[in-house]
């Protein structure tokens, strides 16, 4: 079985990931999408209702246009 906990522990926070793996151009593309995407009120309410901690592991390439739009 794949050990997601070890991969999560080895991961980088969002901004550090982009600083380490992205160029200035890459960081600009990610920032454009980040600034444009917002959670709706219903989505926020749903997330707040979760009782357990949830970890999110996103596997992406800073250079990848599809990753920019999906992550």
CSV table of C-alpha atoms in Angstrom, one decimal:
chain,number,residue,atom,x,y,z
A,1,UNK,CA,0.0,0.0,0.0
A,2,UNK,CA,1.2,3.5,-0.8
A,3,UNK,CA,2.2,5.5,2.3
A,4,UNK,CA,0.6,8.9,1.8
A,5,UNK,CA,1.5,10.1,5.3
A,6,UNK,CA,5.2,9.9,4.5
A,7,UNK,CA,4.6,11.8,1.2
A,8,UNK,CA,2.6,14.4,3.0
A,9,UNK,CA,5.3,14.9,5.6
A,10,UNK,CA,7.9,15.4,2.8
A,11,UNK,CA,5.7,17.9,0.9
A,12,UNK,CA,6.1,21.7,0.8
A,13,UNK,CA,3.6,24.3,1.7
A,14,UNK,CA,2.0,26.1,-1.3
A,15,UNK,CA,4.2,29.2,-1.4
A,16,UNK,CA,7.4,27.3,-0.6
A,17,UNK,CA,6.6,24.8,-3.4
A,18,UNK,CA,6.4,27.6,-5.9
A,19,UNK,CA,9.5,29.4,-4.6
A,20,UNK,CA,11.6,26.2,-4.8
A,21,UNK,CA,10.2,24.7,-8.1
A,22,UNK,CA,8.8,27.6,-10.1
A,23,UNK,CA,10.3,30.4,-12.0
A,24,UNK,CA,9.0,34.0,-11.8
A,25,UNK,CA,6.8,33.3,-14.8
A,26,UNK,CA,5.4,30.1,-13.2
A,27,UNK,CA,4.7,31.9,-9.9
A,28,UNK,CA,2.9,34.7,-11.8
A,29,UNK,CA,0.6,32.1,-13.6
A,30,UNK,CA,-0.2,30.4,-10.2
A,31,UNK,CA,-0.9,33.8,-8.6
A,32,UNK,CA,-3.4,34.8,-11.3
A,33,UNK,CA,-5.5,31.7,-10.7
A,34,UNK,CA,-5.1,31.8,-6.9
A,35,UNK,CA,-6.4,35.4,-6.9
A,36,UNK,CA,-9.4,34.5,-9.1
A,37,UNK,CA,-10.7,31.4,-7.4
A,38,UNK,CA,-12.8,31.8,-4.3
A,39,UNK,CA,-14.9,29.4,-2.2
A,40,UNK,CA,-18.7,30.0,-2.1
A,41,UNK,CA,-20.5,30.4,1.1
A,42,UNK,CA,-21.9,26.9,0.9
A,43,UNK,CA,-18.4,25.5,0.3
A,44,UNK,CA,-17.0,27.3,3.3
A,45,UNK,CA,-19.9,26.1,5.5
A,46,UNK,CA,-19.2,22.5,4.4
A,47,UNK,CA,-15.5,22.7,5.2
A,48,UNK,CA,-16.2,24.2,8.6
A,49,UNK,CA,-18.6,21.4,9.4
A,50,UNK,CA,-15.8,18.7,9.2
A,51,UNK,CA,-14.9,17.5,12.6
A,52,UNK,CA,-11.7,15.7,11.8
A,53,UNK,CA,-8.5,17.2,10.5
A,54,UNK,CA,-8.2,16.7,6.7
A,55,UNK,CA,-4.9,16.8,4.9
A,56,UNK,CA,-4.6,17.7,1.3
A,57,UNK,CA,-1.8,16.4,-0.9
A,58,UNK,CA,-1.5,17.9,-4.3
A,59,UNK,CA,1.0,16.4,-6.7
A,60,UNK,CA,1.9,19.0,-9.3
A,61,UNK,CA,4.6,20.5,-11.5
A,62,UNK,CA,5.0,24.3,-11.1
A,63,UNK,CA,5.6,24.5,-14.9
A,64,UNK,CA,2.4,22.5,-15.7
A,65,UNK,CA,-0.5,24.6,-17.1
A,66,UNK,CA,-3.1,22.0,-16.2
A,67,UNK,CA,-1.8,21.8,-12.6
A,68,UNK,CA,-2.1,25.6,-12.4
A,69,UNK,CA,-5.8,25.4,-13.2
A,70,UNK,CA,-6.6,22.3,-11.2
A,71,UNK,CA,-4.7,22.8,-8.0
